[in-house]
């Protein structure tokens, strides 16, 4: 007696096979209805004979198909059971081969199916982010301008009239320095290209081929689906900049986050007393009878409350983002590389190995590479003052710090 083989199927194959069977039954039903309609329109005895013949043939085909799908039962004396099972197994193998030739390959899995199912969602998100980037940039400009106007109209006059001279000088210098740094770095981050692999050169050093651009992809380069191009040392696509954060504007982006956080903390601390007074005045508005105050006073109170709430919220949210990027910079990683390295760490840990980041040159050296500091005076001229200097590396060739015995992912 022949031994029966065990059929192991993945649920993706069963899903596609069920869909194909349902489609076949639907096509047969449609053909039957169409033929019956044509026969009835002919009329007469010949038409009835033809319709009966067609219905008989279709019913016979359905009976044969149901006989194949019927649960297997042994024949007389148990002799036909292995033979029927072998025929069903051959038919099933042939059906699987037919389906695989149409849709299946060895790289398909559940992730591939989910990507295909969510591809329209990804397309919508990419296009919405691309078009709403202009809205986000406009929103940043309007909110920053409103904060500056409120400070000049309501906060600075109080400082000039009540504070000592040395505090006035400190506020004027610190406030305007932070304003200049924020405006400069935001402008440079939005208008500077993050850097792209050269398309006119074919001999550039690369580690892979981009599946979207069909072009060589250097190390630390990733494809941005929103910009639809590869970006050198891509960190992420920032909708608040309407631009990718890459090799040539990473320093501008981080400096903007840092100085914007410091500026929001400065405005929040400087307007704390005015906020408490304005909040107490707003509470008095709901008394009976309400106090009689001028329109300019109520406007000043509401403006100060708006200033304090906005700057405090942005300081907390943007401060957390800035701290996260400080950790990544200290490790010599980008946001994309952080996810890739985490997967590589888990994969090598299962093999009993240790992962080393080839782009980690030490905490201080990582900061020097990002900020472009080559000597001591650059900490003042290139970090504390506006500077448009380019990075020290071109974003295509990178220095690797590793040992050949150490496992790593490049």
PDB file of C-alpha atoms in Angstrom, residues 63-348:
ATOM      1  CA  UNK A  63     -21.117  16.586 -10.252  1.00  0.00           C
ATOM      2  CA  UNK A  64     -17.609  15.639 -11.358  1.00  0.00           C
ATOM      3  CA  UNK A  65     -16.134  18.637  -9.540  1.00  0.00           C
ATOM      4  CA  UNK A  66     -18.097  17.806  -6.391  1.00  0.00           C
ATOM      5  CA  UNK A  67     -16.898  14.200  -6.651  1.00  0.00           C
ATOM      6  CA  UNK A  68     -13.306  15.456  -6.587  1.00  0.00           C
ATOM      7  CA  UNK A  69     -14.029  17.731  -3.633  1.00  0.00           C
ATOM      8  CA  UNK A  70     -15.986  15.058  -1.707  1.00  0.00           C
ATOM      9  CA  UNK A  71     -14.181  13.662   1.343  1.00  0.00           C
ATOM     10  CA  UNK A  72     -12.264  10.539   0.436  1.00  0.00           C
ATOM     11  CA  UNK A  73     -13.884   7.262   1.285  1.00  0.00           C
ATOM     12  CA  UNK A  74     -12.575   3.773   0.699  1.00  0.00           C
ATOM     13  CA  UNK A  75     -13.869   1.710  -2.180  1.00  0.00           C
ATOM     14  CA  UNK A  76     -15.040  -1.842  -2.098  1.00  0.00           C
ATOM     15  CA  UNK A  77     -12.627  -3.906  -0.102  1.00  0.00           C
ATOM     16  CA  UNK A  78     -10.436  -0.852   0.555  1.00  0.00           C
ATOM     17  CA  UNK A  79      -8.583  -1.232  -2.756  1.00  0.00           C
ATOM     18  CA  UNK A  80      -9.528   2.055  -4.398  1.00  0.00           C
ATOM     19  CA  UNK A  81      -8.663   4.340  -1.485  1.00  0.00           C
ATOM     20  CA  UNK A  82      -4.907   4.677  -2.223  1.00  0.00           C
ATOM     21  CA  UNK A  83      -5.613   5.117  -5.925  1.00  0.00           C
ATOM     22  CA  UNK A  84      -8.174   7.912  -5.341  1.00  0.00           C
ATOM     23  CA  UNK A  85      -5.906   9.568  -2.821  1.00  0.00           C
ATOM     24  CA  UNK A  86      -3.050   9.503  -5.311  1.00  0.00           C
ATOM     25  CA  UNK A  87      -5.224  11.052  -8.017  1.00  0.00           C
ATOM     26  CA  UNK A  88      -6.384  13.813  -5.647  1.00  0.00           C
ATOM     27  CA  UNK A  89      -2.820  14.445  -4.574  1.00  0.00           C
ATOM     28  CA  UNK A  90      -1.672  14.748  -8.187  1.00  0.00           C
ATOM     29  CA  UNK A  91      -4.547  17.070  -8.973  1.00  0.00           C
ATOM     30  CA  UNK A  92      -3.762  19.227  -5.950  1.00  0.00           C
ATOM     31  CA  UNK A  93      -0.066  19.421  -6.863  1.00  0.00           C
ATOM     32  CA  UNK A  94      -0.958  20.427 -10.397  1.00  0.00           C
ATOM     33  CA  UNK A  95      -3.348  23.115  -9.102  1.00  0.00           C
ATOM     34  CA  UNK A  96      -0.690  24.482  -6.767  1.00  0.00           C
ATOM     35  CA  UNK A  97       1.837  24.584  -9.595  1.00  0.00           C
ATOM     36  CA  UNK A  98      -0.706  26.410 -11.762  1.00  0.00           C
ATOM     37  CA  UNK A  99      -1.384  29.015  -9.070  1.00  0.00           C
ATOM     38  CA  UNK A 100       2.281  29.499  -8.251  1.00  0.00           C
ATOM     39  CA  UNK A 101       3.082  30.109 -11.889  1.00  0.00           C
ATOM     40  CA  UNK A 102       0.577  32.985 -11.833  1.00  0.00           C
ATOM     41  CA  UNK A 103       1.269  34.755  -8.533  1.00  0.00           C
ATOM     42  CA  UNK A 104       3.700  32.945  -6.240  1.00  0.00           C
ATOM     43  CA  UNK A 105       7.438  33.081  -5.642  1.00  0.00           C
ATOM     44  CA  UNK A 106       9.665  32.009  -2.780  1.00  0.00           C
ATOM     45  CA  UNK A 107      10.045  35.568  -1.445  1.00  0.00           C
ATOM     46  CA  UNK A 108       6.317  35.987  -0.759  1.00  0.00           C
ATOM     47  CA  UNK A 109       5.195  36.011   2.865  1.00  0.00           C
ATOM     48  CA  UNK A 110       2.663  37.721   5.095  1.00  0.00           C
ATOM     49  CA  UNK A 111       4.683  40.968   5.089  1.00  0.00           C
ATOM     50  CA  UNK A 112       4.518  41.081   1.302  1.00  0.00           C
ATOM     51  CA  UNK A 113       0.752  40.627   1.382  1.00  0.00           C
ATOM     52  CA  UNK A 114       0.363  43.386   3.987  1.00  0.00           C
ATOM     53  CA  UNK A 115       2.551  45.730   1.943  1.00  0.00           C
ATOM     54  CA  UNK A 116       0.433  45.072  -1.134  1.00  0.00           C
ATOM     55  CA  UNK A 117      -2.785  45.606   0.826  1.00  0.00           C
ATOM     56  CA  UNK A 118      -1.573  48.864   2.400  1.00  0.00           C
ATOM     57  CA  UNK A 119       0.104  50.228  -0.721  1.00  0.00           C
ATOM     58  CA  UNK A 120      -2.822  52.619  -1.420  1.00  0.00           C
ATOM     59  CA  UNK A 121      -2.615  53.860   2.174  1.00  0.00           C
ATOM     60  CA  UNK A 122       1.125  54.472   1.830  1.00  0.00           C
ATOM     61  CA  UNK A 123       0.527  56.351  -1.429  1.00  0.00           C
ATOM     62  CA  UNK A 124      -2.092  58.585   0.194  1.00  0.00           C
ATOM     63  CA  UNK A 125       0.129  59.309   3.211  1.00  0.00           C
ATOM     64  CA  UNK A 126       3.134  60.127   1.023  1.00  0.00           C
ATOM     65  CA  UNK A 127       1.183  62.511  -1.188  1.00  0.00           C
ATOM     66  CA  UNK A 128      -0.659  64.158   1.707  1.00  0.00           C
ATOM     67  CA  UNK A 129       2.626  64.687   3.555  1.00  0.00           C
ATOM     68  CA  UNK A 130       4.203  66.142   0.419  1.00  0.00           C
ATOM     69  CA  UNK A 131       1.411  68.670  -0.124  1.00  0.00           C
ATOM     70  CA  UNK A 132       0.848  69.462   3.548  1.00  0.00           C
ATOM     71  CA  UNK A 133       4.545  70.237   3.985  1.00  0.00           C
ATOM     72  CA  UNK A 134       3.867  73.735   2.654  1.00  0.00           C
ATOM     73  CA  UNK A 135       1.077  74.126   5.217  1.00  0.00           C
ATOM     74  CA  UNK A 136       3.368  73.004   8.056  1.00  0.00           C
ATOM     75  CA  UNK A 137       6.127  75.393   7.013  1.00  0.00           C
ATOM     76  CA  UNK A 138       3.623  78.259   6.850  1.00  0.00           C
ATOM     77  CA  UNK A 139       2.340  77.277  10.291  1.00  0.00           C
ATOM     78  CA  UNK A 140       5.854  77.341  11.763  1.00  0.00           C
ATOM     79  CA  UNK A 141       6.492  80.793  10.300  1.00  0.00           C
ATOM     80  CA  UNK A 142       3.160  82.186  11.548  1.00  0.00           C
ATOM     81  CA  UNK A 143       3.537  80.794  15.081  1.00  0.00           C
ATOM     82  CA  UNK A 144       7.139  81.975  15.376  1.00  0.00           C
ATOM     83  CA  UNK A 145       6.172  85.424  14.104  1.00  0.00           C
ATOM     84  CA  UNK A 146       3.271  85.634  16.563  1.00  0.00           C
ATOM     85  CA  UNK A 147       5.583  84.778  19.480  1.00  0.00           C
ATOM     86  CA  UNK A 148       8.105  87.433  18.412  1.00  0.00           C
ATOM     87  CA  UNK A 149       5.358  90.072  18.037  1.00  0.00           C
ATOM     88  CA  UNK A 150       3.878  89.301  21.457  1.00  0.00           C
ATOM     89  CA  UNK A 151       7.303  89.464  23.097  1.00  0.00           C
ATOM     90  CA  UNK A 152       8.055  92.838  21.482  1.00  0.00           C
ATOM     91  CA  UNK A 153       4.623  94.315  22.317  1.00  0.00           C
ATOM     92  CA  UNK A 154       3.920  93.007  25.822  1.00  0.00           C
ATOM     93  CA  UNK A 155       6.970  91.318  27.401  1.00  0.00           C
ATOM     94  CA  UNK A 156       9.902  93.494  26.360  1.00  0.00           C
ATOM     95  CA  UNK A 157       8.321  96.798  27.567  1.00  0.00           C
ATOM     96  CA  UNK A 158       7.871  95.280  31.034  1.00  0.00           C
ATOM     97  CA  UNK A 159      11.505  94.133  31.060  1.00  0.00           C
ATOM     98  CA  UNK A 160      12.767  97.565  29.992  1.00  0.00           C
ATOM     99  CA  UNK A 161      10.697  99.407  32.599  1.00  0.00           C
ATOM    100  CA  UNK A 162      11.159  97.179  35.670  1.00  0.00           C
ATOM    101  CA  UNK A 163      14.398  95.207  35.370  1.00  0.00           C
ATOM    102  CA  UNK A 164      17.911  96.411  36.310  1.00  0.00           C
ATOM    103  CA  UNK A 165      20.321  97.457  33.579  1.00  0.00           C
ATOM    104  CA  UNK A 166      22.410  94.284  33.556  1.00  0.00           C
ATOM    105  CA  UNK A 167      19.264  92.124  33.253  1.00  0.00           C
ATOM    106  CA  UNK A 168      18.020  94.319  30.426  1.00  0.00           C
ATOM    107  CA  UNK A 169      21.319  93.882  28.574  1.00  0.00           C
ATOM    108  CA  UNK A 170      21.233  90.131  29.154  1.00  0.00           C
ATOM    109  CA  UNK A 171      17.661  89.798  27.876  1.00  0.00           C
ATOM    110  CA  UNK A 172      18.351  91.898  24.798  1.00  0.00           C
ATOM    111  CA  UNK A 173      21.506  89.969  23.886  1.00  0.00           C
ATOM    112  CA  UNK A 174      20.221  86.456  24.681  1.00  0.00           C
ATOM    113  CA  UNK A 175      16.794  86.949  23.133  1.00  0.00           C
ATOM    114  CA  UNK A 176      18.062  88.391  19.847  1.00  0.00           C
ATOM    115  CA  UNK A 177      20.880  85.831  19.616  1.00  0.00           C
ATOM    116  CA  UNK A 178      18.365  82.959  19.941  1.00  0.00           C
ATOM    117  CA  UNK A 179      16.064  84.623  17.408  1.00  0.00           C
ATOM    118  CA  UNK A 180      18.862  84.977  14.848  1.00  0.00           C
ATOM    119  CA  UNK A 181      20.005  81.381  15.323  1.00  0.00           C
ATOM    120  CA  UNK A 182      16.462  80.011  15.000  1.00  0.00           C
ATOM    121  CA  UNK A 183      15.666  81.962  11.835  1.00  0.00           C
ATOM    122  CA  UNK A 184      19.023  81.191  10.198  1.00  0.00           C
ATOM    123  CA  UNK A 185      19.019  77.459  10.837  1.00  0.00           C
ATOM    124  CA  UNK A 186      15.351  77.016   9.904  1.00  0.00           C
ATOM    125  CA  UNK A 187      15.907  78.816   6.615  1.00  0.00           C
ATOM    126  CA  UNK A 188      19.003  76.729   5.844  1.00  0.00           C
ATOM    127  CA  UNK A 189      17.304  73.466   6.858  1.00  0.00           C
ATOM    128  CA  UNK A 190      14.349  74.074   4.542  1.00  0.00           C
ATOM    129  CA  UNK A 191      16.296  75.372   1.536  1.00  0.00           C
ATOM    130  CA  UNK A 192      19.430  73.182   1.648  1.00  0.00           C
ATOM    131  CA  UNK A 193      19.319  69.943  -0.300  1.00  0.00           C
ATOM    132  CA  UNK A 194      20.001  66.907   1.900  1.00  0.00           C
ATOM    133  CA  UNK A 195      22.257  65.442  -0.797  1.00  0.00           C
ATOM    134  CA  UNK A 196      21.616  62.777  -3.417  1.00  0.00           C
ATOM    135  CA  UNK A 197      23.834  60.151  -5.073  1.00  0.00           C
ATOM    136  CA  UNK A 198      25.244  61.418  -8.390  1.00  0.00           C
ATOM    137  CA  UNK A 199      23.274  59.903 -11.259  1.00  0.00           C
ATOM    138  CA  UNK A 200      25.760  60.784 -13.997  1.00  0.00           C
ATOM    139  CA  UNK A 201      28.524  58.671 -12.427  1.00  0.00           C
ATOM    140  CA  UNK A 202      28.436  54.883 -12.562  1.00  0.00           C
ATOM    141  CA  UNK A 203      31.654  54.133 -10.679  1.00  0.00           C
ATOM    142  CA  UNK A 204      30.597  55.524  -7.290  1.00  0.00           C
ATOM    143  CA  UNK A 205      31.191  53.211  -4.304  1.00  0.00           C
ATOM    144  CA  UNK A 206      27.915  51.567  -3.379  1.00  0.00           C
ATOM    145  CA  UNK A 207      26.677  48.776  -1.148  1.00  0.00           C
ATOM    146  CA  UNK A 208      23.427  47.964  -2.976  1.00  0.00           C
ATOM    147  CA  UNK A 209      21.063  48.981  -5.761  1.00  0.00           C
ATOM    148  CA  UNK A 210      17.972  51.050  -5.013  1.00  0.00           C
ATOM    149  CA  UNK A 211      14.868  49.131  -6.090  1.00  0.00           C
ATOM    150  CA  UNK A 212      12.957  52.359  -6.774  1.00  0.00           C
ATOM    151  CA  UNK A 213      15.634  54.484  -8.492  1.00  0.00           C
ATOM    152  CA  UNK A 214      17.419  51.485 -10.114  1.00  0.00           C
ATOM    153  CA  UNK A 215      20.723  53.179  -9.325  1.00  0.00           C
ATOM    154  CA  UNK A 216      23.765  52.461  -7.104  1.00  0.00           C
ATOM    155  CA  UNK A 217      23.127  53.293  -3.466  1.00  0.00           C
ATOM    156  CA  UNK A 218      26.155  54.328  -1.345  1.00  0.00           C
ATOM    157  CA  UNK A 219      26.510  53.467   2.319  1.00  0.00           C
ATOM    158  CA  UNK A 220      24.048  55.171   4.704  1.00  0.00           C
ATOM    159  CA  UNK A 221      21.856  56.141   1.735  1.00  0.00           C
ATOM    160  CA  UNK A 222      18.132  55.397   1.803  1.00  0.00           C
ATOM    161  CA  UNK A 223      15.194  56.030  -0.502  1.00  0.00           C
ATOM    162  CA  UNK A 224      12.585  58.608   0.542  1.00  0.00           C
ATOM    163  CA  UNK A 225       9.145  57.648  -0.743  1.00  0.00           C
ATOM    164  CA  UNK A 226       7.835  61.205  -0.259  1.00  0.00           C
ATOM    165  CA  UNK A 227      10.631  62.925  -2.198  1.00  0.00           C
ATOM    166  CA  UNK A 228      10.838  59.881  -4.528  1.00  0.00           C
ATOM    167  CA  UNK A 229      14.629  59.906  -4.543  1.00  0.00           C
ATOM    168  CA  UNK A 230      17.604  58.511  -2.618  1.00  0.00           C
ATOM    169  CA  UNK A 231      19.057  60.699   0.138  1.00  0.00           C
ATOM    170  CA  UNK A 232      22.643  60.589   1.434  1.00  0.00           C
ATOM    171  CA  UNK A 233      22.781  59.672   5.145  1.00  0.00           C
ATOM    172  CA  UNK A 234      19.022  60.004   5.393  1.00  0.00           C
ATOM    173  CA  UNK A 235      17.659  60.581   8.885  1.00  0.00           C
ATOM    174  CA  UNK A 236      13.954  61.116   8.151  1.00  0.00           C
ATOM    175  CA  UNK A 237      11.541  63.227   6.125  1.00  0.00           C
ATOM    176  CA  UNK A 238      10.445  66.204   8.219  1.00  0.00           C
ATOM    177  CA  UNK A 239       7.056  67.698   7.250  1.00  0.00           C
ATOM    178  CA  UNK A 240       7.816  70.812   9.351  1.00  0.00           C
ATOM    179  CA  UNK A 241      10.698  71.509   6.973  1.00  0.00           C
ATOM    180  CA  UNK A 242       8.982  70.121   3.863  1.00  0.00           C
ATOM    181  CA  UNK A 243      12.352  68.548   3.195  1.00  0.00           C
ATOM    182  CA  UNK A 244      14.361  65.441   3.952  1.00  0.00           C
ATOM    183  CA  UNK A 245      16.949  65.568   6.724  1.00  0.00           C
ATOM    184  CA  UNK A 246      20.141  64.193   5.192  1.00  0.00           C
ATOM    185  CA  UNK A 247      23.866  64.627   5.015  1.00  0.00           C
ATOM    186  CA  UNK A 248      24.065  68.305   4.040  1.00  0.00           C
ATOM    187  CA  UNK A 249      21.263  69.717   6.225  1.00  0.00           C
ATOM    188  CA  UNK A 250      21.423  67.423   9.263  1.00  0.00           C
ATOM    189  CA  UNK A 251      23.421  70.027  11.189  1.00  0.00           C
ATOM    190  CA  UNK A 252      20.930  72.771  10.316  1.00  0.00           C
ATOM    191  CA  UNK A 253      18.016  70.619  11.434  1.00  0.00           C
ATOM    192  CA  UNK A 254      19.559  69.717  14.774  1.00  0.00           C
ATOM    193  CA  UNK A 255      20.687  73.290  15.437  1.00  0.00           C
ATOM    194  CA  UNK A 256      17.196  74.558  14.685  1.00  0.00           C
ATOM    195  CA  UNK A 257      15.664  72.046  17.126  1.00  0.00           C
ATOM    196  CA  UNK A 258      18.213  72.961  19.802  1.00  0.00           C
ATOM    197  CA  UNK A 259      17.899  76.741  19.492  1.00  0.00           C
ATOM    198  CA  UNK A 260      14.124  76.634  19.104  1.00  0.00           C
ATOM    199  CA  UNK A 261      13.912  74.624  22.343  1.00  0.00           C
ATOM    200  CA  UNK A 262      16.193  77.110  24.116  1.00  0.00           C
ATOM    201  CA  UNK A 263      14.172  80.009  22.725  1.00  0.00           C
ATOM    202  CA  UNK A 264      10.884  78.517  23.922  1.00  0.00           C
ATOM    203  CA  UNK A 265      12.356  77.902  27.384  1.00  0.00           C
ATOM    204  CA  UNK A 266      13.609  81.498  27.445  1.00  0.00           C
ATOM    205  CA  UNK A 267      10.185  82.925  26.491  1.00  0.00           C
ATOM    206  CA  UNK A 268       8.358  80.653  28.928  1.00  0.00           C
ATOM    207  CA  UNK A 269      10.594  81.570  31.882  1.00  0.00           C
ATOM    208  CA  UNK A 270      10.666  85.296  31.021  1.00  0.00           C
ATOM    209  CA  UNK A 271       6.876  85.550  30.782  1.00  0.00           C
ATOM    210  CA  UNK A 272       6.021  83.395  33.814  1.00  0.00           C
ATOM    211  CA  UNK A 273       5.110  86.323  36.100  1.00  0.00           C
ATOM    212  CA  UNK A 274       3.115  88.021  33.365  1.00  0.00           C
ATOM    213  CA  UNK A 275       1.300  84.733  32.710  1.00  0.00           C
ATOM    214  CA  UNK A 276       0.258  84.381  36.356  1.00  0.00           C
ATOM    215  CA  UNK A 277      -1.035  87.970  36.411  1.00  0.00           C
ATOM    216  CA  UNK A 278      -2.899  87.483  33.135  1.00  0.00           C
ATOM    217  CA  UNK A 279      -4.424  84.207  34.352  1.00  0.00           C
ATOM    218  CA  UNK A 280      -5.705  85.881  37.526  1.00  0.00           C
ATOM    219  CA  UNK A 281      -7.145  88.716  35.434  1.00  0.00           C
ATOM    220  CA  UNK A 282      -8.894  86.243  33.108  1.00  0.00           C
ATOM    221  CA  UNK A 283     -10.515  84.550  36.122  1.00  0.00           C
ATOM    222  CA  UNK A 284     -11.905  87.921  37.258  1.00  0.00           C
ATOM    223  CA  UNK A 285     -13.744  88.274  33.939  1.00  0.00           C
ATOM    224  CA  UNK A 286     -16.270  85.636  35.088  1.00  0.00           C
ATOM    225  CA  UNK A 287     -17.164  87.504  38.291  1.00  0.00           C
ATOM    226  CA  UNK A 288     -20.504  89.238  38.734  1.00  0.00           C
ATOM    227  CA  UNK A 289     -20.331  92.062  37.840  1.00  0.00           C
ATOM    228  CA  UNK A 290     -17.265  91.684  35.570  1.00  0.00           C
ATOM    229  CA  UNK A 291     -14.433  94.200  35.999  1.00  0.00           C
ATOM    230  CA  UNK A 292     -14.296  97.115  33.628  1.00  0.00           C
ATOM    231  CA  UNK A 293     -10.995  96.877  31.807  1.00  0.00           C
ATOM    232  CA  UNK A 294      -9.853  98.363  28.511  1.00  0.00           C
ATOM    233  CA  UNK A 295      -9.721  96.323  25.333  1.00  0.00           C
ATOM    234  CA  UNK A 296      -5.926  96.639  25.168  1.00  0.00           C
ATOM    235  CA  UNK A 297      -5.562  95.110  28.641  1.00  0.00           C
ATOM    236  CA  UNK A 298      -7.721  92.094  27.798  1.00  0.00           C
ATOM    237  CA  UNK A 299      -5.823  91.635  24.545  1.00  0.00           C
ATOM    238  CA  UNK A 300      -2.512  91.765  26.414  1.00  0.00           C
ATOM    239  CA  UNK A 301      -3.687  89.177  28.953  1.00  0.00           C
ATOM    240  CA  UNK A 302      -4.892  86.745  26.282  1.00  0.00           C
ATOM    241  CA  UNK A 303      -1.726  87.243  24.237  1.00  0.00           C
ATOM    242  CA  UNK A 304       0.529  86.499  27.201  1.00  0.00           C
ATOM    243  CA  UNK A 305      -1.431  83.350  28.050  1.00  0.00           C
ATOM    244  CA  UNK A 306      -1.161  82.224  24.415  1.00  0.00           C
ATOM    245  CA  UNK A 307       2.586  82.938  24.462  1.00  0.00           C
ATOM    246  CA  UNK A 308       3.245  80.974  27.654  1.00  0.00           C
ATOM    247  CA  UNK A 309       1.109  77.948  26.720  1.00  0.00           C
ATOM    248  CA  UNK A 310       2.571  77.727  23.198  1.00  0.00           C
ATOM    249  CA  UNK A 311       6.219  78.098  24.187  1.00  0.00           C
ATOM    250  CA  UNK A 312       5.904  75.718  27.137  1.00  0.00           C
ATOM    251  CA  UNK A 313       4.243  73.029  25.004  1.00  0.00           C
ATOM    252  CA  UNK A 314       6.778  73.364  22.200  1.00  0.00           C
ATOM    253  CA  UNK A 315       9.657  73.323  24.698  1.00  0.00           C
ATOM    254  CA  UNK A 316       8.486  69.987  26.129  1.00  0.00           C
ATOM    255  CA  UNK A 317       7.718  68.314  22.784  1.00  0.00           C
ATOM    256  CA  UNK A 318      10.672  69.658  20.821  1.00  0.00           C
ATOM    257  CA  UNK A 319      12.970  69.199  23.804  1.00  0.00           C
ATOM    258  CA  UNK A 320      12.231  65.463  23.843  1.00  0.00           C
ATOM    259  CA  UNK A 321      12.944  65.237  20.114  1.00  0.00           C
ATOM    260  CA  UNK A 322      16.194  67.163  20.556  1.00  0.00           C
ATOM    261  CA  UNK A 323      17.348  64.863  23.368  1.00  0.00           C
ATOM    262  CA  UNK A 324      16.588  61.820  21.198  1.00  0.00           C
ATOM    263  CA  UNK A 325      18.668  63.193  18.330  1.00  0.00           C
ATOM    264  CA  UNK A 326      21.488  64.035  20.746  1.00  0.00           C
ATOM    265  CA  UNK A 327      21.571  60.373  21.773  1.00  0.00           C
ATOM    266  CA  UNK A 328      21.606  59.252  18.135  1.00  0.00           C
ATOM    267  CA  UNK A 329      24.406  61.675  17.245  1.00  0.00           C
ATOM    268  CA  UNK A 330      26.485  60.480  20.194  1.00  0.00           C
ATOM    269  CA  UNK A 331      26.112  56.912  18.914  1.00  0.00           C
ATOM    270  CA  UNK A 332      26.928  57.830  15.311  1.00  0.00           C
ATOM    271  CA  UNK A 333      23.500  56.779  14.056  1.00  0.00           C
ATOM    272  CA  UNK A 334      20.555  58.251  12.200  1.00  0.00           C
ATOM    273  CA  UNK A 335      16.881  57.514  12.873  1.00  0.00           C
ATOM    274  CA  UNK A 336      16.768  54.997   9.998  1.00  0.00           C
ATOM    275  CA  UNK A 337      20.030  53.342  11.040  1.00  0.00           C
ATOM    276  CA  UNK A 338      18.744  53.009  14.590  1.00  0.00           C
ATOM    277  CA  UNK A 339      15.976  50.644  13.456  1.00  0.00           C
ATOM    278  CA  UNK A 340      18.338  48.720  11.169  1.00  0.00           C
ATOM    279  CA  UNK A 341      20.975  48.373  13.881  1.00  0.00           C
ATOM    280  CA  UNK A 342      18.417  47.146  16.428  1.00  0.00           C
ATOM    281  CA  UNK A 343      17.400  44.329  14.071  1.00  0.00           C
ATOM    282  CA  UNK A 344      21.051  43.512  13.440  1.00  0.00           C
ATOM    283  CA  UNK A 345      21.785  43.457  17.176  1.00  0.00           C
ATOM    284  CA  UNK A 346      18.988  40.927  17.792  1.00  0.00           C
ATOM    285  CA  UNK A 347      20.026  38.787  14.829  1.00  0.00           C
ATOM    286  CA  UNK A 348      23.679  38.593  15.907  1.00  0.00           C
TER     287      UNK A 348
END
